[in-house]
Amino acid sequence: EDKVVQSPLSLVVHEGDTVTLNCSYEVTNFRSLLWYKQEKKAPTFLFMLTSSGIEKKSGRLSSILDKKELFSILNITATQTGDSAIYLCAVPYNEKLTFGTGTRLTIIP
Amino acid sequence: NAGVTQTPKFQVLKTGQSMTLQCAQDMNHEYMSWYRQDPGMGLRLIHYSVGAGITDQGEVPNGYNVSRSTTEDFPLRLLSAAPSQTSVYFCASINLRSSGANVLTFGAGSRLTVL
């Protein structure tokens, strides 16, 4: 059975800290891994990773994939209160997209 | 360009009632899907469709029906609502022909409470 596991489930840090969120997967015929950010409403797309070792970066957020060890990390540096959200990773398999349970990140001012 | 539009945003039902959550997209996306989101469970796929006239079951299809008579619309029907169906529902679509295939575009969500 395909599986996507995120850790930690919940994380509380102070503004300015750096955080690392983890996503491991067990999926047959892996093609890509996606990261989403969900604030109050619908998830919004952050990154799609297909190749091992190549970092994707957007401002203070960056992500990298390790296809050998079957995981990805999402880093957020110099966190701000606006980074408080649930971060979801997802892996497509055939015509389905399997999501992890998410990491709830809370940034304390 | 409205993207993915879901209605209603909120709904309260009594056990045994039926209702339909509407989903429409104006991006000519072939792929449409319904997810439910519950605390600690992430997003779970209910049903999906890869084109008009084609639907298939996801991870948690029981208690839900779908149809796809047009490319734009993908309604989700609850035939006899149960308290276990209290959840937030998201409709999402993908342009399968694009280089960003697998990147879902989500609707704003529908919060359903079954009493």
Short mmCIF file of C-alpha atoms in Angstrom, two decimals:
data_model
loop_
_atom_site.label_atom_id
_atom_site.label_comp_id
_atom_site.label_asym_id
_atom_site.label_seq_id
_atom_site.Cartn_x
_atom_site.Cartn_y
_atom_site.Cartn_z
CA GLU A 1 0.00 0.00 0.00
CA ASP A 2 1.30 3.44 -0.92
CA LYS A 3 2.21 5.53 2.08
CA VAL A 4 3.26 9.10 2.77
CA VAL A 5 4.38 9.94 6.32
CA GLN A 6 5.13 13.40 7.62
CA SER A 7 6.95 14.41 10.76
CA PRO A 8 6.64 16.05 13.12
CA LEU A 9 2.85 16.20 13.29
CA SER A 10 3.06 19.52 15.08
CA LEU A 11 5.81 22.08 15.66
CA VAL A 12 5.84 25.32 17.64
CA VAL A 13 8.79 27.69 17.25
CA HIS A 14 9.61 31.34 17.80
CA GLU A 15 9.72 33.90 15.04
CA GLY A 16 13.16 33.94 13.43
CA ASP A 17 13.86 30.25 14.04
CA THR A 18 14.66 27.83 11.21
CA VAL A 19 12.49 24.72 10.83
CA THR A 20 12.82 21.47 8.90
CA LEU A 21 9.77 19.44 7.98
CA ASN A 22 10.07 15.84 6.86
CA CYS A 23 8.19 13.69 4.39
CA SER A 24 8.97 10.04 3.71
CA TYR A 25 7.18 7.93 1.15
CA GLU A 26 6.69 4.40 -0.08
CA VAL A 27 5.19 4.60 -3.56
CA THR A 28 5.51 2.28 -6.50
CA ASN A 29 6.82 3.90 -9.70
CA PHE A 30 7.68 7.20 -8.04
CA ARG A 31 7.43 10.20 -10.37
CA SER A 32 7.31 13.30 -8.19
CA LEU A 33 6.66 14.73 -4.74
CA LEU A 34 4.70 17.89 -4.08
CA TRP A 35 4.62 20.28 -1.12
CA TYR A 36 1.57 22.39 -0.27
CA LYS A 37 0.89 25.06 2.34
CA GLN A 38 -2.57 25.24 3.90
CA GLU A 39 -3.60 28.23 5.93
CA LYS A 40 -7.26 28.79 6.70
CA LYS A 41 -8.66 27.46 3.46
CA ALA A 42 -7.48 25.41 0.50
CA PRO A 43 -3.91 24.12 0.10
CA THR A 44 -1.68 26.19 -2.15
CA PHE A 45 1.14 24.70 -4.16
CA LEU A 46 4.73 25.29 -3.07
CA PHE A 47 7.10 22.91 -4.88
CA MET A 48 7.22 19.90 -7.12
CA LEU A 49 10.33 17.74 -6.87
CA THR A 50 11.26 15.10 -9.39
CA SER A 51 15.03 14.79 -9.25
CA SER A 52 17.20 13.73 -6.36
CA GLY A 53 19.58 16.26 -4.86
CA ILE A 54 18.32 19.33 -6.68
CA GLU A 55 17.09 22.02 -4.32
CA LYS A 56 13.99 24.00 -5.13
CA LYS A 57 13.94 27.44 -3.54
CA SER A 58 11.39 30.20 -3.14
CA GLY A 59 12.39 33.02 -0.84
CA ARG A 60 12.91 31.61 2.66
CA LEU A 61 11.49 28.22 1.70
CA SER A 62 13.51 25.45 0.13
CA SER A 63 13.02 21.76 -0.47
CA ILE A 64 15.09 18.83 -1.57
CA LEU A 65 14.39 15.23 -2.50
CA ASP A 66 16.38 12.09 -1.76
CA LYS A 67 15.10 9.32 -4.03
CA LYS A 68 17.52 6.76 -2.64
CA GLU A 69 16.34 7.20 0.95
CA LEU A 70 12.75 7.98 -0.12
CA PHE A 71 12.24 11.28 1.65
CA SER A 72 12.02 15.01 1.18
CA ILE A 73 12.57 17.92 3.52
CA LEU A 74 11.08 21.39 3.52
CA ASN A 75 13.19 24.09 5.17
CA ILE A 76 11.93 27.48 6.27
CA THR A 77 14.53 29.98 7.45
CA ALA A 78 13.93 33.15 9.50
CA THR A 79 10.34 32.09 10.17
CA GLN A 80 7.57 34.69 10.34
CA THR A 81 4.09 34.50 11.84
CA GLY A 82 2.71 34.25 8.30
CA ASP A 83 4.44 30.89 7.96
CA SER A 84 1.99 29.41 10.49
CA ALA A 85 0.08 26.80 8.52
CA ILE A 86 -0.31 23.11 7.85
CA TYR A 87 2.33 21.86 5.42
CA LEU A 88 1.31 18.88 3.32
CA CYS A 89 3.37 16.66 1.11
CA ALA A 90 1.81 14.49 -1.58
CA VAL A 91 2.97 11.83 -4.00
CA PRO A 92 1.08 10.93 -7.19
CA TYR A 93 0.53 7.29 -8.00
CA ASN A 94 -1.22 6.52 -11.30
CA GLU A 95 -4.19 8.85 -11.29
CA LYS A 96 -4.29 9.45 -7.55
CA LEU A 97 -2.48 11.89 -5.32
CA THR A 98 -1.71 10.49 -1.86
CA PHE A 99 -1.27 13.08 0.88
CA GLY A 100 0.54 12.80 4.17
CA THR A 101 -1.23 13.83 7.37
CA GLY A 102 0.54 17.19 7.35
CA THR A 103 2.72 19.10 9.81
CA ARG A 104 1.01 21.90 11.73
CA LEU A 105 3.55 24.69 12.16
CA THR A 106 2.89 27.48 14.65
CA ILE A 107 5.17 30.52 14.81
CA ILE A 108 5.10 32.46 18.07
CA PRO A 109 5.86 36.20 17.74
CA ASN B 1 -11.00 32.99 -14.75
CA ALA B 2 -12.61 31.71 -11.55
CA GLY B 3 -10.54 28.52 -11.15
CA VAL B 4 -12.29 25.86 -9.06
CA THR B 5 -15.60 26.94 -7.51
CA GLN B 6 -17.28 24.95 -4.74
CA THR B 7 -20.72 25.49 -3.29
CA PRO B 8 -21.99 25.66 -0.63
CA LYS B 9 -19.21 26.86 1.69
CA PHE B 10 -21.08 25.66 4.78
CA GLN B 11 -23.90 23.16 5.25
CA VAL B 12 -25.58 21.54 8.24
CA LEU B 13 -27.54 18.34 7.65
CA LYS B 14 -29.50 15.92 9.76
CA THR B 15 -28.63 12.23 9.70
CA GLY B 16 -30.28 10.57 6.73
CA GLN B 17 -30.68 13.70 4.62
CA SER B 18 -29.20 13.87 1.15
CA MET B 19 -27.34 16.71 -0.48
CA THR B 20 -25.00 17.55 -3.33
CA LEU B 21 -21.76 19.50 -3.11
CA GLN B 22 -21.17 21.32 -6.37
CA CYS B 23 -17.80 21.75 -8.03
CA ALA B 24 -17.11 23.61 -11.26
CA GLN B 25 -13.87 24.57 -12.98
CA ASP B 26 -13.36 26.84 -15.96
CA MET B 27 -9.80 25.83 -16.82
CA ASN B 28 -10.69 22.93 -19.14
CA HIS B 29 -8.94 20.50 -16.77
CA GLU B 30 -9.50 16.86 -17.58
CA TYR B 31 -8.86 15.59 -14.06
CA MET B 32 -11.17 16.44 -11.17
CA SER B 33 -11.29 14.97 -7.70
CA TRP B 34 -12.94 15.21 -4.30
CA TYR B 35 -11.04 15.01 -1.00
CA ARG B 36 -12.18 15.13 2.58
CA GLN B 37 -10.01 16.54 5.32
CA ASP B 38 -10.36 15.49 8.95
CA PRO B 39 -8.14 16.46 11.90
CA GLY B 40 -5.01 14.31 12.02
CA MET B 41 -5.97 12.44 8.83
CA GLY B 42 -4.66 14.69 6.09
CA LEU B 43 -6.49 14.81 2.77
CA ARG B 44 -8.14 11.58 1.70
CA LEU B 45 -9.33 10.96 -1.84
CA ILE B 46 -13.04 10.13 -2.19
CA HIS B 47 -13.62 9.94 -5.96
CA TYR B 48 -11.88 11.21 -9.04
CA SER B 49 -12.46 11.57 -12.77
CA VAL B 50 -10.04 11.74 -15.68
CA GLY B 51 -12.61 13.07 -18.12
CA ALA B 52 -16.28 13.44 -18.95
CA GLY B 53 -18.12 10.16 -18.50
CA ILE B 54 -15.31 8.55 -16.48
CA THR B 55 -15.25 8.29 -12.69
CA ASP B 56 -13.38 6.07 -10.26
CA GLN B 57 -13.15 5.43 -6.55
CA GLY B 58 -10.48 6.81 -4.30
CA GLU B 59 -9.48 5.82 -0.79
CA VAL B 60 -12.78 6.52 1.03
CA PRO B 61 -15.67 6.27 -1.50
CA ASN B 62 -18.37 4.69 0.68
CA GLY B 63 -21.44 6.88 1.18
CA TYR B 64 -20.62 9.15 -1.75
CA ASN B 65 -21.58 9.20 -5.42
CA VAL B 66 -20.18 11.27 -8.26
CA SER B 67 -20.89 11.87 -11.92
CA ARG B 68 -19.03 13.71 -14.67
CA SER B 69 -21.42 14.62 -17.46
CA THR B 70 -19.36 17.63 -18.56
CA THR B 71 -15.69 18.59 -18.37
CA GLU B 72 -16.55 21.56 -16.13
CA ASP B 73 -18.70 19.98 -13.40
CA PHE B 74 -18.05 17.23 -10.86
CA PRO B 75 -20.77 17.10 -8.17
CA LEU B 76 -20.41 14.98 -5.04
CA ARG B 77 -23.61 13.44 -3.70
CA LEU B 78 -24.28 12.23 -0.19
CA LEU B 79 -27.28 9.92 -0.46
CA SER B 80 -27.95 9.44 3.26
CA ALA B 81 -25.74 11.63 5.43
CA ALA B 82 -24.10 10.19 8.54
CA PRO B 83 -22.26 11.97 11.38
CA SER B 84 -19.04 10.28 10.19
CA GLN B 85 -19.30 12.41 7.06
CA THR B 86 -18.83 15.60 9.04
CA SER B 87 -15.72 17.02 7.44
CA VAL B 88 -14.25 19.68 5.19
CA TYR B 89 -14.53 18.74 1.54
CA PHE B 90 -12.22 19.98 -1.20
CA CYS B 91 -12.67 19.71 -4.91
CA ALA B 92 -9.46 19.85 -6.96
CA SER B 93 -8.51 19.65 -10.62
CA ILE B 94 -5.44 19.12 -12.78
CA ASN B 95 -4.53 19.92 -16.36
CA LEU B 96 -3.15 16.53 -17.37
CA ARG B 97 -1.62 17.97 -20.53
CA SER B 98 0.55 20.55 -18.76
CA SER B 99 4.14 20.20 -17.61
CA GLY B 100 2.84 20.75 -14.08
CA ALA B 101 0.63 17.67 -14.24
CA ASN B 102 -0.13 16.40 -10.71
CA VAL B 103 -0.22 19.96 -9.33
CA LEU B 104 -3.76 20.20 -8.02
CA THR B 105 -5.76 23.42 -8.11
CA PHE B 106 -8.09 23.40 -5.11
CA GLY B 107 -11.47 24.94 -4.49
CA ALA B 108 -12.01 26.94 -1.29
CA GLY B 109 -13.61 24.02 0.54
CA SER B 110 -17.04 23.12 1.89
CA ARG B 111 -17.54 22.55 5.61
CA LEU B 112 -20.25 19.95 6.20
CA THR B 113 -21.72 19.11 9.60
CA VAL B 114 -24.06 16.14 10.01
CA LEU B 115 -26.07 16.12 13.24
#
